[in-house]
PDB file of C-alpha atoms and ligand atoms in Angstrom:
ATOM      1  CA  MET A   1      -0.018  -0.060   0.060  1.00 88.00           C
ATOM      2  CA  THR A   2       1.308   3.379  -0.974  1.00 95.00           C
ATOM      3  CA  HIS A   3       0.511   6.163   1.471  1.00 96.00           C
ATOM      4  CA  LYS A   4      -0.841   8.912  -0.558  1.00 95.00           C
ATOM      5  CA  MET A   5       0.096  12.741  -0.169  1.00 96.00           C
ATOM      6  CA  LEU A   6      -2.633  14.757   1.463  1.00 96.00           C
ATOM      7  CA  GLU A   7      -4.198  17.484  -0.929  1.00 96.00           C
ATOM      8  CA  LEU A   8      -4.852  20.576   1.311  1.00 96.00           C
ATOM      9  CA  PRO A   9      -8.576  21.455   1.556  1.00 95.00           C
ATOM     10  CA  TYR A  10      -7.617  25.097   0.963  1.00 97.00           C
ATOM     11  CA  GLY A  11      -5.481  27.082  -1.249  1.00 98.00           C
ATOM     12  CA  GLN A  12      -1.789  27.481  -0.464  1.00 97.00           C
ATOM     13  CA  ASP A  13      -2.138  31.247   0.245  1.00 97.00           C
ATOM     14  CA  ASP A  14      -5.568  30.901   1.843  1.00 98.00           C
ATOM     15  CA  LEU A  15      -4.362  31.129   5.383  1.00 98.00           C
ATOM     16  CA  GLU A  16      -2.498  34.230   4.971  1.00 98.00           C
ATOM     17  CA  PRO A  17      -1.357  36.304   6.915  1.00 97.00           C
ATOM     18  CA  ARG A  18      -1.439  33.862   9.856  1.00 98.00           C
ATOM     19  CA  MET A  19       0.298  31.043   8.105  1.00 98.00           C
ATOM     20  CA  SER A  20       1.967  32.032   4.931  1.00 98.00           C
ATOM     21  CA  ALA A  21       1.913  30.109   1.499  1.00 98.00           C
ATOM     22  CA  GLU A  22       5.781  29.841   2.056  1.00 98.00           C
ATOM     23  CA  THR A  23       5.201  28.147   5.285  1.00 98.00           C
ATOM     24  CA  LEU A  24       2.733  25.617   3.739  1.00 98.00           C
ATOM     25  CA  ALA A  25       4.968  25.075   0.645  1.00 98.00           C
ATOM     26  CA  TYR A  26       7.625  23.939   3.150  1.00 98.00           C
ATOM     27  CA  HIS A  27       5.533  22.400   5.881  1.00 98.00           C
ATOM     28  CA  HIS A  28       3.070  20.644   3.742  1.00 98.00           C
ATOM     29  CA  GLY A  29       4.808  20.277   0.472  1.00 98.00           C
ATOM     30  CA  LYS A  30       8.253  19.395   1.747  1.00 98.00           C
ATOM     31  CA  HIS A  31       7.935  18.077   5.413  1.00 98.00           C
ATOM     32  CA  LEU A  32       4.884  15.994   5.257  1.00 98.00           C
ATOM     33  CA  LYS A  33       5.871  14.729   1.798  1.00 98.00           C
ATOM     34  CA  THR A  34       9.348  13.530   3.190  1.00 98.00           C
ATOM     35  CA  TYR A  35       7.608  11.680   6.194  1.00 98.00           C
ATOM     36  CA  LEU A  36       5.382   9.904   3.777  1.00 98.00           C
ATOM     37  CA  ASP A  37       8.100   9.082   1.303  1.00 98.00           C
ATOM     38  CA  ASN A  38      10.033   7.638   4.054  1.00 98.00           C
ATOM     39  CA  VAL A  39       7.207   5.511   5.321  1.00 98.00           C
ATOM     40  CA  ASN A  40       6.637   4.066   1.916  1.00 98.00           C
ATOM     41  CA  ARG A  41      10.228   3.377   1.653  1.00 98.00           C
ATOM     42  CA  LEU A  42      10.646   1.855   5.013  1.00 98.00           C
ATOM     43  CA  ILE A  43       7.523  -0.579   4.848  1.00 98.00           C
ATOM     44  CA  VAL A  44       8.637  -2.415   1.535  1.00 98.00           C
ATOM     45  CA  GLY A  45       8.817  -5.974   2.222  1.00 97.00           C
ATOM     46  CA  THR A  46       7.865  -5.895   5.983  1.00 98.00           C
ATOM     47  CA  PRO A  47       4.746  -6.813   7.961  1.00 97.00           C
ATOM     48  CA  TYR A  48       3.875  -3.132   7.832  1.00 98.00           C
ATOM     49  CA  GLU A  49       3.364  -3.126   4.053  1.00 97.00           C
ATOM     50  CA  ASN A  50      -0.284  -3.429   3.952  1.00 96.00           C
ATOM     51  CA  LEU A  51      -1.295  -1.653   7.128  1.00 96.00           C
ATOM     52  CA  PRO A  52      -3.239   1.551   7.343  1.00 95.00           C
ATOM     53  CA  LEU A  53      -1.078   4.437   8.732  1.00 95.00           C
ATOM     54  CA  LYS A  54      -2.884   4.385  12.057  1.00 93.00           C
ATOM     55  CA  GLU A  55      -1.905   0.853  12.610  1.00 94.00           C
ATOM     56  CA  ILE A  56       1.660   1.707  11.698  1.00 96.00           C
ATOM     57  CA  VAL A  57       1.651   4.298  14.308  1.00 96.00           C
ATOM     58  CA  CYS A  58       0.258   1.925  16.913  1.00 95.00           C
ATOM     59  CA  GLN A  59       2.681  -0.981  16.375  1.00 96.00           C
ATOM     60  CA  ALA A  60       5.953   0.139  14.738  1.00 97.00           C
ATOM     61  CA  SER A  61       8.939   1.391  16.625  1.00 97.00           C
ATOM     62  CA  GLY A  62      12.329   3.416  15.520  1.00 98.00           C
ATOM     63  CA  PRO A  63      12.419   5.331  12.331  1.00 98.00           C
ATOM     64  CA  LEU A  64       9.249   3.741  10.952  1.00 98.00           C
ATOM     65  CA  TYR A  65       7.206   4.998  14.050  1.00 98.00           C
ATOM     66  CA  ASN A  66       8.782   8.310  13.864  1.00 98.00           C
ATOM     67  CA  ASN A  67       7.879   8.747  10.150  1.00 98.00           C
ATOM     68  CA  ALA A  68       4.467   7.345  10.323  1.00 98.00           C
ATOM     69  CA  ALA A  69       3.667   9.257  13.498  1.00 98.00           C
ATOM     70  CA  GLN A  70       4.763  12.519  12.048  1.00 98.00           C
ATOM     71  CA  ALA A  71       2.814  11.822   8.925  1.00 97.00           C
ATOM     72  CA  TRP A  72      -0.354  11.055  10.799  1.00 96.00           C
ATOM     73  CA  ASN A  73       0.041  13.978  12.959  1.00 97.00           C
ATOM     74  CA  HIS A  74       0.536  16.351  10.087  1.00 98.00           C
ATOM     75  CA  ILE A  75      -2.531  15.164   8.209  1.00 97.00           C
ATOM     76  CA  LEU A  76      -4.640  15.802  11.148  1.00 96.00           C
ATOM     77  CA  PHE A  77      -2.903  19.197  11.560  1.00 97.00           C
ATOM     78  CA  PHE A  78      -3.593  20.351   8.059  1.00 97.00           C
ATOM     79  CA  LYS A  79      -7.112  18.897   7.610  1.00 96.00           C
ATOM     80  CA  GLN A  80      -8.317  20.846  10.900  1.00 96.00           C
ATOM     81  CA  LEU A  81      -7.397  24.297   9.557  1.00 97.00           C
ATOM     82  CA  SER A  82      -9.766  26.764   7.783  1.00 97.00           C
ATOM     83  CA  PRO A  83      -9.392  30.015   6.081  1.00 96.00           C
ATOM     84  CA  ARG A  84     -12.732  31.049   7.295  1.00 93.00           C
ATOM     85  CA  PRO A  85     -13.774  31.021  10.916  1.00 86.00           C
ATOM     86  CA  VAL A  86     -15.643  28.040  11.731  1.00 90.00           C
ATOM     87  CA  ALA A  87     -17.401  28.486  15.099  1.00 89.00           C
ATOM     88  CA  MET A  88     -17.875  25.825  17.999  1.00 94.00           C
ATOM     89  CA  SER A  89     -21.129  24.092  18.194  1.00 94.00           C
ATOM     90  CA  PRO A  90     -23.066  24.186  21.557  1.00 96.00           C
ATOM     91  CA  LEU A  91     -22.266  20.376  21.733  1.00 95.00           C
ATOM     92  CA  LEU A  92     -18.444  20.916  21.612  1.00 96.00           C
ATOM     93  CA  SER A  93     -18.539  24.039  23.698  1.00 97.00           C
ATOM     94  CA  GLN A  94     -20.455  22.240  26.494  1.00 97.00           C
ATOM     95  CA  ALA A  95     -17.841  19.234  26.279  1.00 97.00           C
ATOM     96  CA  LEU A  96     -14.976  21.836  26.691  1.00 98.00           C
ATOM     97  CA  CYS A  97     -16.653  23.812  29.384  1.00 98.00           C
ATOM     98  CA  ALA A  98     -17.419  20.581  31.370  1.00 98.00           C
ATOM     99  CA  ALA A  99     -13.744  19.322  31.098  1.00 98.00           C
ATOM    100  CA  PHE A 100     -11.762  22.728  31.403  1.00 98.00           C
ATOM    101  CA  GLY A 101     -14.191  25.116  33.105  1.00 98.00           C
ATOM    102  CA  SER A 102     -14.732  27.437  30.386  1.00 98.00           C
ATOM    103  CA  ILE A 103     -13.627  27.927  26.574  1.00 98.00           C
ATOM    104  CA  ASP A 104     -11.209  30.725  27.692  1.00 98.00           C
ATOM    105  CA  LYS A 105      -9.730  28.211  30.281  1.00 98.00           C
ATOM    106  CA  PHE A 106      -9.396  25.451  27.814  1.00 98.00           C
ATOM    107  CA  LYS A 107      -7.767  27.969  25.365  1.00 98.00           C
ATOM    108  CA  GLN A 108      -5.484  29.162  28.058  1.00 98.00           C
ATOM    109  CA  GLN A 109      -4.379  25.660  29.103  1.00 98.00           C
ATOM    110  CA  PHE A 110      -4.033  24.475  25.369  1.00 98.00           C
ATOM    111  CA  CYS A 111      -2.034  27.540  24.289  1.00 98.00           C
ATOM    112  CA  GLU A 112       0.408  27.537  27.399  1.00 98.00           C
ATOM    113  CA  ALA A 113       1.125  23.836  26.877  1.00 98.00           C
ATOM    114  CA  ALA A 114       2.012  24.582  23.422  1.00 98.00           C
ATOM    115  CA  VAL A 115       4.305  27.648  24.319  1.00 98.00           C
ATOM    116  CA  LYS A 116       5.946  25.722  27.282  1.00 98.00           C
ATOM    117  CA  LEU A 117       6.655  22.445  25.521  1.00 98.00           C
ATOM    118  CA  PHE A 118      10.446  22.249  25.493  1.00 97.00           C
ATOM    119  CA  GLY A 119      11.930  21.519  22.133  1.00 96.00           C
ATOM    120  CA  SER A 120      10.096  19.892  19.226  1.00 98.00           C
ATOM    121  CA  GLY A 121       6.734  18.411  19.710  1.00 98.00           C
ATOM    122  CA  TRP A 122       2.989  18.411  19.487  1.00 98.00           C
ATOM    123  CA  VAL A 123       0.186  19.638  21.967  1.00 98.00           C
ATOM    124  CA  TRP A 124      -3.091  17.728  21.554  1.00 98.00           C
ATOM    125  CA  LEU A 125      -6.731  17.813  22.830  1.00 98.00           C
ATOM    126  CA  ALA A 126      -7.567  14.043  23.004  1.00 97.00           C
ATOM    127  CA  ILE A 127     -10.329  11.913  24.245  1.00 96.00           C
ATOM    128  CA  ASP A 128     -10.095   8.698  26.124  1.00 94.00           C
ATOM    129  CA  LYS A 129     -12.185   5.621  25.993  1.00 92.00           C
ATOM    130  CA  GLU A 130     -14.224   7.053  28.996  1.00 93.00           C
ATOM    131  CA  ARG A 131     -14.940  10.000  26.691  1.00 93.00           C
ATOM    132  CA  GLN A 132     -12.894  12.296  28.960  1.00 96.00           C
ATOM    133  CA  LEU A 133     -11.088  15.238  27.296  1.00 97.00           C
ATOM    134  CA  HIS A 134      -7.364  15.740  28.138  1.00 98.00           C
ATOM    135  CA  ILE A 135      -4.592  18.186  27.083  1.00 98.00           C
ATOM    136  CA  LEU A 136      -1.437  16.274  26.232  1.00 98.00           C
ATOM    137  CA  ALA A 137       1.972  17.835  25.563  1.00 98.00           C
ATOM    138  CA  GLU A 138       4.144  15.333  23.570  1.00 98.00           C
ATOM    139  CA  PRO A 139       7.693  15.558  22.494  1.00 98.00           C
ATOM    140  CA  ASN A 140       8.934  14.795  18.977  1.00 98.00           C
ATOM    141  CA  ALA A 141       6.249  12.560  17.071  1.00 98.00           C
ATOM    142  CA  GLY A 142       4.150  11.966  20.018  1.00 98.00           C
ATOM    143  CA  ASN A 143       0.399  11.450  19.715  1.00 96.00           C
ATOM    144  CA  PRO A 144      -2.633  10.241  21.730  1.00 96.00           C
ATOM    145  CA  LEU A 145      -2.824   6.938  19.590  1.00 94.00           C
ATOM    146  CA  THR A 146      -0.007   5.405  21.533  1.00 92.00           C
ATOM    147  CA  ARG A 147      -1.887   6.259  24.726  1.00 94.00           C
ATOM    148  CA  GLY A 148      -5.222   4.608  23.552  1.00 93.00           C
ATOM    149  CA  MET A 149      -6.742   8.042  23.098  1.00 94.00           C
ATOM    150  CA  ASN A 150      -8.228   9.433  19.958  1.00 93.00           C
ATOM    151  CA  PRO A 151      -7.095  12.904  18.685  1.00 95.00           C
ATOM    152  CA  LEU A 152      -9.283  15.869  18.377  1.00 96.00           C
ATOM    153  CA  LEU A 153      -7.099  18.933  17.897  1.00 97.00           C
ATOM    154  CA  CYS A 154      -3.276  19.396  17.567  1.00 98.00           C
ATOM    155  CA  ILE A 155      -0.764  22.046  17.358  1.00 98.00           C
ATOM    156  CA  ASP A 156       2.740  21.504  15.874  1.00 98.00           C
ATOM    157  CA  VAL A 157       5.260  23.243  17.714  1.00 98.00           C
ATOM    158  CA  TRP A 158       8.308  22.002  15.713  1.00 98.00           C
ATOM    159  CA  GLU A 159      10.311  25.181  14.731  1.00 97.00           C
ATOM    160  CA  HIS A 160       9.593  24.329  11.021  1.00 97.00           C
ATOM    161  CA  ALA A 161       5.829  25.069  11.764  1.00 98.00           C
ATOM    162  CA  TYR A 162       6.331  28.603  12.357  1.00 98.00           C
ATOM    163  CA  TYR A 163       9.805  29.833  11.993  1.00 98.00           C
ATOM    164  CA  LEU A 164       9.335  31.434   8.492  1.00 98.00           C
ATOM    165  CA  ASP A 165       6.383  33.414   9.813  1.00 98.00           C
ATOM    166  CA  TYR A 166       7.332  34.001  13.371  1.00 98.00           C
ATOM    167  CA  GLN A 167      10.820  33.159  13.972  1.00 98.00           C
ATOM    168  CA  ASN A 168      11.406  32.632  17.664  1.00 97.00           C
ATOM    169  CA  ARG A 169       7.986  34.179  18.573  1.00 98.00           C
ATOM    170  CA  ARG A 170       6.204  30.881  19.357  1.00 98.00           C
ATOM    171  CA  ALA A 171       3.387  32.436  21.443  1.00 98.00           C
ATOM    172  CA  ASP A 172       2.431  34.667  18.284  1.00 98.00           C
ATOM    173  CA  TYR A 173       2.232  31.506  16.215  1.00 98.00           C
ATOM    174  CA  VAL A 174       0.109  29.746  18.850  1.00 98.00           C
ATOM    175  CA  GLU A 175      -2.161  32.804  19.168  1.00 98.00           C
ATOM    176  CA  ASN A 176      -2.604  33.082  15.248  1.00 98.00           C
ATOM    177  CA  TYR A 177      -3.089  29.403  15.029  1.00 98.00           C
ATOM    178  CA  TRP A 178      -5.957  29.405  17.380  1.00 97.00           C
ATOM    179  CA  HIS A 179      -7.866  31.649  14.763  1.00 97.00           C
ATOM    180  CA  LEU A 180      -7.301  29.125  11.966  1.00 98.00           C
ATOM    181  CA  ILE A 181      -9.074  26.107  13.740  1.00 97.00           C
ATOM    182  CA  ASN A 182     -12.115  24.456  11.920  1.00 96.00           C
ATOM    183  CA  TRP A 183     -14.013  23.423  15.138  1.00 97.00           C
ATOM    184  CA  GLU A 184     -16.521  21.449  13.018  1.00 94.00           C
ATOM    185  CA  ARG A 185     -13.651  19.207  12.258  1.00 93.00           C
ATOM    186  CA  VAL A 186     -12.738  18.802  15.858  1.00 95.00           C
ATOM    187  CA  GLU A 187     -16.339  18.021  16.769  1.00 94.00           C
ATOM    188  CA  ASN A 188     -16.664  15.424  14.057  1.00 92.00           C
ATOM    189  CA  ARG A 189     -13.521  13.784  15.450  1.00 93.00           C
ATOM    190  CA  MET A 190     -15.168  13.879  19.046  1.00 93.00           C
ATOM    191  CA  MET A 191     -18.400  12.280  17.565  1.00 90.00           C
ATOM    192  CA  ARG A 192     -16.761   9.343  16.216  1.00 85.00           C
ATOM    193  CA  ASP A 193     -15.105   6.264  17.968  1.00 71.00           C
ATOM    194  CA  ASP A 194     -12.992   5.160  15.033  1.00 68.00           C
ATOM    195  CA  CYS A 195     -10.413   8.118  14.209  1.00 65.00           C
ATOM    196  CA  THR A 196      -9.484   6.367  10.835  1.00 63.00           C
ATOM    197  CA  LEU A 197     -13.072   7.687   9.619  1.00 52.00           C
ATOM    198  CA  TYR A 198     -11.940  11.375   9.245  1.00 60.00           C
ATOM    199  CA  TYR A 199      -8.591  10.466   8.277  1.00 54.00           C
TER     200      TYR A 199
HETATM  201 MN1   MN B   1       5.475  20.082  11.328  1.00 92.30          MN
END
């Protein structure tokens, strides 16, 4: 099985000025493509050859895990963005308020985790088997799948995600990123048990 490149659900300059076309050209066109190329190269002739990407993330280790997890994380990341504001539904808003106290408190916790994560990694909103919501700060290619949780929302805080637009100002990137989130996508993920469906 060849894992195909994600086509962006928006134009490369549609997220300007919060996320530039140049950033997307590198981040989507180069970084994600390289992770997928590596996965496709590393699985040849192995038991992973015909597995979906999610299964590779859950089962592999070493370089294959790193590349598969980065590919998976980035596909979720790019798919959950929108050039136009997509508001939270009452359902999602109520779930977040129940878990974190208020939307403002959720935003504060999520953004603070993204700003404070040391080095490269990802911050996630994830849902566990008991339908509880969690904010997870994961180094490197970390993601909720390996903790038995499903991902709802993520932010990439590797420097390649923001350095062209924001240089060392990670907090500015995080604040701008917040305004690109397609909350309908986040809610759709929350409503499904099998996270391969929105993949
Ligand atoms: Mn990235």
